Amino acid sequence: MALCTVYTTHALHSTCSVSTQTKKHLAFHQWQVFFCTHNNKITRNSRCSEISFATGDAKTVVIGLAADSGCGKSTFMKRLTSVFGGAAEPPKGGNPYSNTLISDTTTVICMDDYHSLDRTGRKEKGVTALDPRANNFDLMYEHVKAIKDGVAVEKPIYNHVTGLLDPPELIQPPHILVIEGLHPMFDPRVRELLDFSIYLDISNEVKFAWKIQRDMAERGHSLESIKASIEARKPDFDAYIDPQKQYADAVIEVLPTQLIPDEDEGKVLRVRLVMKEGVKYFSPVYLFDEGSTLTWIPCGRKLTCSYPGIKFSYGPDTYFSHEVSVLEMDGKFERLDELIYVENHLSNLSTKFYGEVTQQMLKHSDFPGSNNGTGLFQTIVGLKIRDLYEQILADSKVESPLQASKAQGSTVL
């Protein structure tokens, strides 16, 4: 266990971090930590206020989730934190416009908080939030690395209401840190810190249909303004966001259905879960027979299906030169309680009890995508991340006594 004392200062918009070890025993470390930044530069500072915290032996597990705006990241985060238990909520007593979500086990931070330019600044310089020039990747890397190493940080806040950069908030090292947003896998330094990564890949057709439904129905935008907004973002999305999917360990692709000719409203979807082979602590899910190529239409006596029905596919493939397994679902569920029939034919789900996938889906039946492959695959990936975390934790418990024993032996010598 590591017990830390963190000193922070708000003078001149500064925060600080330099760590010195004060006591050391076999499995217990006490640290004094000074984490100072001034104008987003790391500096030393002795004029700080004190905050204490404790972390476990294992380093924080870091998960990256990348996607364009409006592609379901928030819903995915709710499903993921639900798998670990406890509701994810903004920091208590903090900035009401904070983008951070904290639960008993997980902390979710939004990469928008690392915008180096506020809304006015981006407009003046003629760049979008997708452009790397509008983001502080050095600070992003420093913070993610510090948290992974068990050190609290003062993270900036991007206020989506005002478009301004608000004063920072304190982020304590959690068991699991999820960094979500536009650029979690853009910087190779940050990629190296990720224990697992996911990319939500929404096709242009589906993204357009979703945006029309949201912005026209809920926000009163015109069709022309929606088209203009999408076209304005597309060059930067293609250049800086979309290429990140090649680095992801799992990709959830959302595509137009192939069950209904010329369906363009996004009400019936074809969803593919692309799972990279050979990832440590991660075994791809498979349907019936691992490594086989097959198609399954389960509609019949055990699964209620209205038009156009449901079709599953599974098989090996390649994705950006990586060997992958792909599980696909086209169509939508009529009754979620019957999902247990499908769950029963899937293997490597990393569930803790029979029917856990179905239970999670029923628990959040009001979430977007709960009747199709988006909700199903988000839930499955959440269970796989829980399993990954538990494997890493188990390994760290084995390694810690060995490391302590070696350290004690070298001291005696």
PDB file of C-alpha atoms in Angstrom, residues 58-210:
ATOM      1  CA  ALA A  58      -1.548  -2.172  -8.043  1.00  0.00           C
ATOM      2  CA  LYS A  59      -1.217   0.740 -10.400  1.00  0.00           C
ATOM      3  CA  THR A  60      -4.380   2.251 -11.787  1.00  0.00           C
ATOM      4  CA  VAL A  61      -5.681   0.376 -14.817  1.00  0.00           C
ATOM      5  CA  VAL A  62      -6.211   2.811 -17.703  1.00  0.00           C
ATOM      6  CA  ILE A  63      -8.871   2.307 -20.391  1.00  0.00           C
ATOM      7  CA  GLY A  64      -9.143   4.494 -23.494  1.00  0.00           C
ATOM      8  CA  LEU A  65     -12.403   5.116 -25.347  1.00  0.00           C
ATOM      9  CA  ALA A  66     -12.268   7.107 -28.590  1.00  0.00           C
ATOM     10  CA  ALA A  67     -15.139   8.303 -30.783  1.00  0.00           C
ATOM     11  CA  ASP A  68     -16.518  11.352 -32.512  1.00  0.00           C
ATOM     12  CA  SER A  69     -19.021  13.591 -30.723  1.00  0.00           C
ATOM     13  CA  GLY A  70     -22.541  12.209 -30.468  1.00  0.00           C
ATOM     14  CA  CYS A  71     -21.479   8.588 -31.033  1.00  0.00           C
ATOM     15  CA  GLY A  72     -22.583   7.002 -27.766  1.00  0.00           C
ATOM     16  CA  LYS A  73     -19.571   7.479 -25.467  1.00  0.00           C
ATOM     17  CA  SER A  74     -21.729   8.647 -22.544  1.00  0.00           C
ATOM     18  CA  THR A  75     -24.065   5.662 -22.814  1.00  0.00           C
ATOM     19  CA  PHE A  76     -21.099   3.294 -23.017  1.00  0.00           C
ATOM     20  CA  MET A  77     -19.611   4.856 -19.873  1.00  0.00           C
ATOM     21  CA  LYS A  78     -22.869   4.294 -17.988  1.00  0.00           C
ATOM     22  CA  ARG A  79     -22.939   0.644 -19.031  1.00  0.00           C
ATOM     23  CA  LEU A  80     -19.277   0.170 -18.112  1.00  0.00           C
ATOM     24  CA  THR A  81     -19.489   1.727 -14.656  1.00  0.00           C
ATOM     25  CA  SER A  82     -22.677  -0.264 -13.981  1.00  0.00           C
ATOM     26  CA  VAL A  83     -20.767  -3.505 -14.536  1.00  0.00           C
ATOM     27  CA  PHE A  84     -18.386  -2.518 -11.715  1.00  0.00           C
ATOM     28  CA  GLY A  85     -21.223  -1.446  -9.430  1.00  0.00           C
ATOM     29  CA  GLY A  86     -22.166   1.934  -8.050  1.00  0.00           C
ATOM     30  CA  ALA A  87     -23.537   4.917  -9.903  1.00  0.00           C
ATOM     31  CA  ALA A  88     -21.074   7.186 -11.700  1.00  0.00           C
ATOM     32  CA  GLU A  89     -21.634  10.783 -10.626  1.00  0.00           C
ATOM     33  CA  PRO A  90     -19.858  14.156 -10.939  1.00  0.00           C
ATOM     34  CA  PRO A  91     -17.433  15.015  -8.103  1.00  0.00           C
ATOM     35  CA  LYS A  92     -19.435  15.998  -5.021  1.00  0.00           C
ATOM     36  CA  GLY A  93     -19.161  19.646  -4.082  1.00  0.00           C
ATOM     37  CA  GLY A  94     -17.171  20.457  -7.199  1.00  0.00           C
ATOM     38  CA  ASN A  95     -17.789  22.399 -10.374  1.00  0.00           C
ATOM     39  CA  PRO A  96     -21.382  21.681 -11.498  1.00  0.00           C
ATOM     40  CA  TYR A  97     -20.111  21.730 -15.093  1.00  0.00           C
ATOM     41  CA  SER A  98     -17.416  19.124 -14.461  1.00  0.00           C
ATOM     42  CA  ASN A  99     -17.155  16.453 -17.162  1.00  0.00           C
ATOM     43  CA  THR A 100     -15.726  13.910 -14.711  1.00  0.00           C
ATOM     44  CA  LEU A 101     -17.707  10.896 -13.466  1.00  0.00           C
ATOM     45  CA  ILE A 102     -16.707   9.027 -10.305  1.00  0.00           C
ATOM     46  CA  SER A 103     -17.982   5.716  -8.946  1.00  0.00           C
ATOM     47  CA  ASP A 104     -16.712   3.344  -6.263  1.00  0.00           C
ATOM     48  CA  THR A 105     -14.206   1.750  -8.647  1.00  0.00           C
ATOM     49  CA  THR A 106     -13.927   3.923 -11.737  1.00  0.00           C
ATOM     50  CA  THR A 107     -13.181   7.512 -12.648  1.00  0.00           C
ATOM     51  CA  VAL A 108     -14.062   8.755 -16.129  1.00  0.00           C
ATOM     52  CA  ILE A 109     -12.327  11.876 -17.400  1.00  0.00           C
ATOM     53  CA  CYS A 110     -13.169  13.636 -20.640  1.00  0.00           C
ATOM     54  CA  MET A 111     -10.363  14.503 -23.035  1.00  0.00           C
ATOM     55  CA  ASP A 112     -12.147  17.764 -23.866  1.00  0.00           C
ATOM     56  CA  ASP A 113     -10.703  19.005 -20.578  1.00  0.00           C
ATOM     57  CA  TYR A 114      -7.315  19.129 -22.304  1.00  0.00           C
ATOM     58  CA  HIS A 115      -8.393  21.688 -24.874  1.00  0.00           C
ATOM     59  CA  SER A 116      -5.671  24.326 -24.933  1.00  0.00           C
ATOM     60  CA  LEU A 117      -7.995  26.823 -26.638  1.00  0.00           C
ATOM     61  CA  ASP A 118     -11.433  27.825 -25.474  1.00  0.00           C
ATOM     62  CA  ARG A 119     -14.325  28.242 -27.902  1.00  0.00           C
ATOM     63  CA  THR A 120     -13.420  31.829 -28.759  1.00  0.00           C
ATOM     64  CA  GLY A 121      -9.744  30.961 -29.180  1.00  0.00           C
ATOM     65  CA  ARG A 122     -10.555  28.165 -31.625  1.00  0.00           C
ATOM     66  CA  LYS A 123     -12.771  30.482 -33.619  1.00  0.00           C
ATOM     67  CA  GLU A 124     -10.064  33.155 -33.767  1.00  0.00           C
ATOM     68  CA  LYS A 125      -7.438  30.666 -34.939  1.00  0.00           C
ATOM     69  CA  GLY A 126      -9.796  28.916 -37.339  1.00  0.00           C
ATOM     70  CA  VAL A 127      -9.405  25.428 -35.850  1.00  0.00           C
ATOM     71  CA  THR A 128     -11.886  22.882 -34.566  1.00  0.00           C
ATOM     72  CA  ALA A 129     -11.699  20.967 -31.282  1.00  0.00           C
ATOM     73  CA  LEU A 130     -10.646  17.929 -33.326  1.00  0.00           C
ATOM     74  CA  ASP A 131      -7.441  19.651 -34.453  1.00  0.00           C
ATOM     75  CA  PRO A 132      -4.408  18.633 -32.332  1.00  0.00           C
ATOM     76  CA  ARG A 133      -3.342  22.294 -32.221  1.00  0.00           C
ATOM     77  CA  ALA A 134      -6.373  22.971 -30.003  1.00  0.00           C
ATOM     78  CA  ASN A 135      -5.323  20.371 -27.414  1.00  0.00           C
ATOM     79  CA  ASN A 136      -2.567  20.065 -24.814  1.00  0.00           C
ATOM     80  CA  PHE A 137      -1.196  16.545 -25.303  1.00  0.00           C
ATOM     81  CA  ASP A 138       1.842  17.118 -23.081  1.00  0.00           C
ATOM     82  CA  LEU A 139      -0.369  17.837 -20.081  1.00  0.00           C
ATOM     83  CA  MET A 140      -2.689  14.963 -20.998  1.00  0.00           C
ATOM     84  CA  TYR A 141       0.228  12.537 -21.010  1.00  0.00           C
ATOM     85  CA  GLU A 142       1.696  13.883 -17.756  1.00  0.00           C
ATOM     86  CA  HIS A 143      -1.655  13.554 -15.976  1.00  0.00           C
ATOM     87  CA  VAL A 144      -2.528  10.067 -17.224  1.00  0.00           C
ATOM     88  CA  LYS A 145       0.962   8.823 -16.333  1.00  0.00           C
ATOM     89  CA  ALA A 146       0.792  10.380 -12.872  1.00  0.00           C
ATOM     90  CA  ILE A 147      -2.615   8.847 -12.130  1.00  0.00           C
ATOM     91  CA  LYS A 148      -1.468   5.441 -13.415  1.00  0.00           C
ATOM     92  CA  ASP A 149       1.492   5.705 -11.023  1.00  0.00           C
ATOM     93  CA  GLY A 150      -0.809   6.509  -8.093  1.00  0.00           C
ATOM     94  CA  VAL A 151      -0.379  10.288  -7.931  1.00  0.00           C
ATOM     95  CA  ALA A 152      -3.308  12.690  -7.742  1.00  0.00           C
ATOM     96  CA  VAL A 153      -3.466  15.533 -10.261  1.00  0.00           C
ATOM     97  CA  GLU A 154      -5.272  18.827 -10.688  1.00  0.00           C
ATOM     98  CA  LYS A 155      -6.990  18.409 -14.032  1.00  0.00           C
ATOM     99  CA  PRO A 156      -8.368  21.347 -16.018  1.00  0.00           C
ATOM    100  CA  ILE A 157     -12.087  21.573 -16.823  1.00  0.00           C
ATOM    101  CA  TYR A 158     -13.508  22.551 -20.202  1.00  0.00           C
ATOM    102  CA  ASN A 159     -16.927  24.100 -19.652  1.00  0.00           C
ATOM    103  CA  HIS A 160     -19.195  22.926 -22.490  1.00  0.00           C
ATOM    104  CA  VAL A 161     -21.844  25.469 -21.522  1.00  0.00           C
ATOM    105  CA  THR A 162     -19.689  28.606 -21.597  1.00  0.00           C
ATOM    106  CA  GLY A 163     -16.949  27.306 -23.889  1.00  0.00           C
ATOM    107  CA  LEU A 164     -14.353  28.504 -21.360  1.00  0.00           C
ATOM    108  CA  LEU A 165     -11.543  26.756 -19.469  1.00  0.00           C
ATOM    109  CA  ASP A 166     -12.592  26.618 -15.793  1.00  0.00           C
ATOM    110  CA  PRO A 167     -10.306  26.246 -12.725  1.00  0.00           C
ATOM    111  CA  PRO A 168      -8.930  22.702 -12.264  1.00  0.00           C
ATOM    112  CA  GLU A 169     -10.325  19.886 -10.127  1.00  0.00           C
ATOM    113  CA  LEU A 170      -8.467  17.288  -8.061  1.00  0.00           C
ATOM    114  CA  ILE A 171      -8.480  13.748  -9.497  1.00  0.00           C
ATOM    115  CA  GLN A 172      -7.451  10.956  -7.148  1.00  0.00           C
ATOM    116  CA  PRO A 173      -6.019   7.713  -8.578  1.00  0.00           C
ATOM    117  CA  PRO A 174      -8.935   5.238  -8.903  1.00  0.00           C
ATOM    118  CA  HIS A 175      -8.827   1.492  -9.422  1.00  0.00           C
ATOM    119  CA  ILE A 176      -9.816   2.079 -13.049  1.00  0.00           C
ATOM    120  CA  LEU A 177      -9.339   5.288 -15.019  1.00  0.00           C
ATOM    121  CA  VAL A 178     -11.298   5.702 -18.252  1.00  0.00           C
ATOM    122  CA  ILE A 179     -10.149   8.455 -20.584  1.00  0.00           C
ATOM    123  CA  GLU A 180     -12.834   9.152 -23.171  1.00  0.00           C
ATOM    124  CA  GLY A 181     -13.138  11.635 -25.973  1.00  0.00           C
ATOM    125  CA  LEU A 182     -11.759  12.563 -29.355  1.00  0.00           C
ATOM    126  CA  HIS A 183      -8.043  11.817 -28.845  1.00  0.00           C
ATOM    127  CA  PRO A 184      -7.316   9.047 -26.285  1.00  0.00           C
ATOM    128  CA  MET A 185      -5.186   7.127 -28.792  1.00  0.00           C
ATOM    129  CA  PHE A 186      -3.793  10.027 -30.826  1.00  0.00           C
ATOM    130  CA  ASP A 187      -0.578  10.576 -28.824  1.00  0.00           C
ATOM    131  CA  PRO A 188       1.705   7.495 -28.863  1.00  0.00           C
ATOM    132  CA  ARG A 189       2.890   8.320 -25.327  1.00  0.00           C
ATOM    133  CA  VAL A 190      -0.666   8.096 -24.018  1.00  0.00           C
ATOM    134  CA  ARG A 191      -1.337   4.942 -26.062  1.00  0.00           C
ATOM    135  CA  GLU A 192       1.534   3.236 -24.266  1.00  0.00           C
ATOM    136  CA  LEU A 193      -0.187   3.889 -20.930  1.00  0.00           C
ATOM    137  CA  LEU A 194      -3.457   2.219 -21.950  1.00  0.00           C
ATOM    138  CA  ASP A 195      -4.187  -1.262 -20.639  1.00  0.00           C
ATOM    139  CA  PHE A 196      -7.107  -1.600 -23.066  1.00  0.00           C
ATOM    140  CA  SER A 197      -8.624   0.597 -25.767  1.00  0.00           C
ATOM    141  CA  ILE A 198     -11.974   0.823 -27.549  1.00  0.00           C
ATOM    142  CA  TYR A 199     -13.073   2.772 -30.607  1.00  0.00           C
ATOM    143  CA  LEU A 200     -16.729   3.485 -31.426  1.00  0.00           C
ATOM    144  CA  ASP A 201     -16.902   3.589 -35.219  1.00  0.00           C
ATOM    145  CA  ILE A 202     -20.223   5.013 -36.392  1.00  0.00           C
ATOM    146  CA  SER A 203     -20.695   5.020 -40.161  1.00  0.00           C
ATOM    147  CA  ASN A 204     -21.408   8.312 -41.893  1.00  0.00           C
ATOM    148  CA  GLU A 205     -24.932   7.174 -42.834  1.00  0.00           C
ATOM    149  CA  VAL A 206     -25.871   6.234 -39.268  1.00  0.00           C
ATOM    150  CA  LYS A 207     -24.150   9.282 -37.770  1.00  0.00           C
ATOM    151  CA  PHE A 208     -26.124  11.533 -40.117  1.00  0.00           C
ATOM    152  CA  ALA A 209     -29.414   9.786 -39.271  1.00  0.00           C
ATOM    153  CA  TRP A 210     -28.741  10.050 -35.523  1.00  0.00           C
TER     154      TRP A 210
END
